[in-house]
Amino acid sequence: RDLHSFPTRRSSDLAGLRWPADAQNIDRTNFFRTAISSGVFLRAAAVRAIDGFNTDFGLGSKQWQAGEESDLILRLLGTGFTIRYDPSLIVRQADHRVVVSKAMANRHRAYGAAMGQVWRRHRLSTRQLSVIAARKFANAAVCAAKGNVGRSRIEAGFGAGVVSGYVRRRPPAKLINVTIKNVA
């Protein structure tokens, strides 16, 4: 019943996530810092045991455009599976977050909304979610002060999405099927 997650290093680690340095079990308080879809490896039997992915979440969903791996992990944890984060194994992927555009700001708002909805559905700490949103708004302010309006818009969009996703039962229509065009 043990599953694994590995950090995902992006081609531009300047924009990368802050991965913990030590191996640890994933739980309801650290899943968002220890598991991202490209670095999560699960046994098929475990995924089948909880009836797979929730189709309310994920790109192409009619509702929330992200959050599918977070929802899946939280459901696995809720049924007694142990998921281990192991920083010694690294998955590499291109970093789309370095693209600064209105489309990327919309995408991040959709990502944030899905995160807020995951928090709501799994009754996670609102204090922790507030800190995440506040950091995004603070990052937006720093980026704006440095003259990086595009990056500021992306950070603020994610923060606003988090709040919106937490308080809504359904996403606004403009956040459904958000796409990014011309991203290499």
XYZ file of C-alpha atoms in Angstrom:
184
model
C 0.000 0.000 0.000
C 3.021 2.266 -0.300
C 3.140 4.676 -3.231
C 5.774 7.230 -4.284
C 6.262 10.806 -5.377
C 9.449 12.378 -6.703
C 10.343 16.041 -7.166
C 9.923 17.474 -10.623
C 12.801 19.680 -11.691
C 11.902 21.972 -14.511
C 14.187 23.212 -17.228
C 14.164 26.576 -15.483
C 14.594 25.850 -11.792
C 14.427 29.573 -11.031
C 10.670 29.200 -11.449
C 10.622 25.725 -9.844
C 8.730 24.686 -6.787
C 10.351 24.666 -3.372
C 10.764 20.927 -2.842
C 11.609 19.617 0.640
C 15.185 18.356 0.973
C 14.279 15.278 3.034
C 12.262 12.184 2.181
C 8.938 12.106 3.996
C 5.461 10.686 3.965
C 2.965 12.788 2.077
C 0.021 13.969 4.144
C -2.842 16.467 4.081
C -0.547 19.336 5.069
C 2.360 18.821 2.656
C 0.877 17.198 -0.479
C 1.013 20.454 -2.477
C 4.788 20.712 -1.853
C 5.640 17.051 -2.324
C 3.546 15.855 -5.262
C 2.983 17.193 -8.748
C 1.415 15.096 -11.493
C 4.588 14.534 -13.519
C 6.426 13.211 -10.452
C 3.772 10.946 -8.927
C 3.987 7.223 -9.562
C 1.097 5.106 -8.358
C 0.174 1.466 -8.611
C -2.786 0.914 -10.921
C -4.499 -1.205 -8.261
C -4.368 1.721 -5.823
C -5.944 4.078 -8.348
C -8.624 1.490 -9.169
C -9.311 1.012 -5.443
C -10.625 4.584 -5.272
C -12.324 4.481 -8.687
C -9.633 6.496 -10.459
C -9.485 10.195 -11.074
C -12.383 12.462 -10.195
C -13.504 13.862 -13.557
C -14.493 17.154 -11.912
C -10.764 17.980 -11.927
C -8.134 18.207 -14.639
C -7.493 19.685 -18.037
C -10.505 19.019 -20.221
C -12.861 18.746 -17.256
C -16.150 20.604 -17.485
C -15.420 22.061 -14.056
C -11.970 22.571 -12.498
C -9.043 22.699 -14.953
C -6.383 21.338 -12.584
C -6.097 19.684 -9.181
C -6.612 16.124 -10.418
C -3.452 14.740 -8.800
C -4.073 16.579 -5.521
C -7.617 15.234 -5.293
C -6.391 11.729 -6.162
C -3.623 11.832 -3.557
C -5.943 13.131 -0.834
C -8.477 10.410 -1.619
C -5.737 7.748 -1.487
C -4.519 9.082 1.853
C -8.111 9.102 3.125
C -8.452 5.391 2.394
C -5.263 4.412 4.202
C -2.604 4.414 1.491
C 0.858 5.695 2.377
C 2.546 7.882 -0.215
C 6.232 8.623 0.148
C 8.059 11.667 -1.203
C 11.615 10.821 -2.275
C 13.860 13.732 -3.365
C 16.673 11.419 -4.484
C 14.819 10.636 -7.727
C 14.161 13.530 -10.087
C 11.729 13.942 -12.975
C 12.594 16.653 -15.505
C 10.129 18.575 -17.640
C 9.960 21.854 -19.529
C 8.816 24.856 -17.513
C 5.809 26.527 -19.125
C 5.594 29.003 -16.236
C 8.346 31.159 -17.698
C 5.959 32.215 -20.481
C 4.413 35.560 -19.559
C 1.157 36.238 -21.368
C -2.518 36.923 -20.778
C -3.231 33.276 -21.637
C -0.783 32.166 -18.935
C -2.415 34.500 -16.406
C -5.793 32.942 -17.250
C -4.334 29.453 -16.917
C -2.903 30.255 -13.480
C -6.206 31.698 -12.344
C -7.818 28.379 -13.362
C -5.064 26.443 -11.541
C -5.616 28.519 -8.414
C -9.389 28.031 -8.590
C -8.928 24.263 -8.788
C -6.592 24.391 -5.793
C -9.175 26.340 -3.794
C -11.834 23.795 -4.715
C -9.595 20.872 -3.655
C -9.120 22.609 -0.301
C -12.875 23.073 0.071
C -13.858 19.529 -0.889
C -11.256 17.910 1.337
C -11.873 20.316 4.226
C -8.222 21.284 4.472
C -6.819 24.087 6.611
C -8.187 27.475 5.546
C -5.276 29.069 7.398
C -2.803 27.210 5.192
C -4.726 28.115 2.048
C -4.825 31.762 3.148
C -1.034 31.749 3.488
C -0.670 30.312 -0.026
C -2.987 32.968 -1.492
C -1.299 35.757 0.506
C 2.117 34.685 -0.815
C 0.829 34.862 -4.374
C -0.555 38.369 -3.794
C 2.743 39.419 -2.155
C 4.675 38.003 -5.122
C 2.364 39.955 -7.427
C 3.165 43.166 -5.569
C 6.920 42.518 -5.719
C 6.746 41.754 -9.456
C 4.709 44.913 -10.088
C 7.181 46.998 -8.089
C 9.978 45.619 -10.267
C 8.035 46.560 -13.401
C 7.169 42.984 -14.353
C 3.458 43.558 -14.905
C 2.905 40.302 -16.802
C 4.378 38.150 -14.033
C 2.452 40.213 -11.469
C -0.778 39.429 -13.313
C 0.040 35.696 -13.257
C 0.765 35.677 -9.507
C -2.312 37.764 -8.643
C -4.461 35.591 -10.903
C -3.422 32.450 -9.059
C -4.150 34.074 -5.687
C -7.543 35.332 -6.848
C -8.285 31.898 -8.304
C -7.525 30.217 -4.969
C -10.045 32.440 -3.194
C -12.646 32.042 -5.946
C -12.263 28.265 -6.066
C -12.631 27.945 -2.327
C -15.847 29.966 -2.073
C -17.594 28.679 -5.238
C -19.307 25.392 -5.917
C -18.661 25.713 -9.671
C -15.993 27.686 -11.517
C -16.887 30.790 -13.510
C -17.530 29.898 -17.172
C -14.471 31.895 -18.247
C -12.224 29.474 -16.335
C -13.521 26.342 -18.051
C -11.358 24.895 -20.828
C -8.723 27.629 -20.543
C -5.957 27.040 -23.078
C -2.484 28.337 -23.690
C -1.532 29.009 -27.281
C 1.944 29.252 -28.721
C 3.729 27.796 -25.699
C 6.849 25.872 -26.661
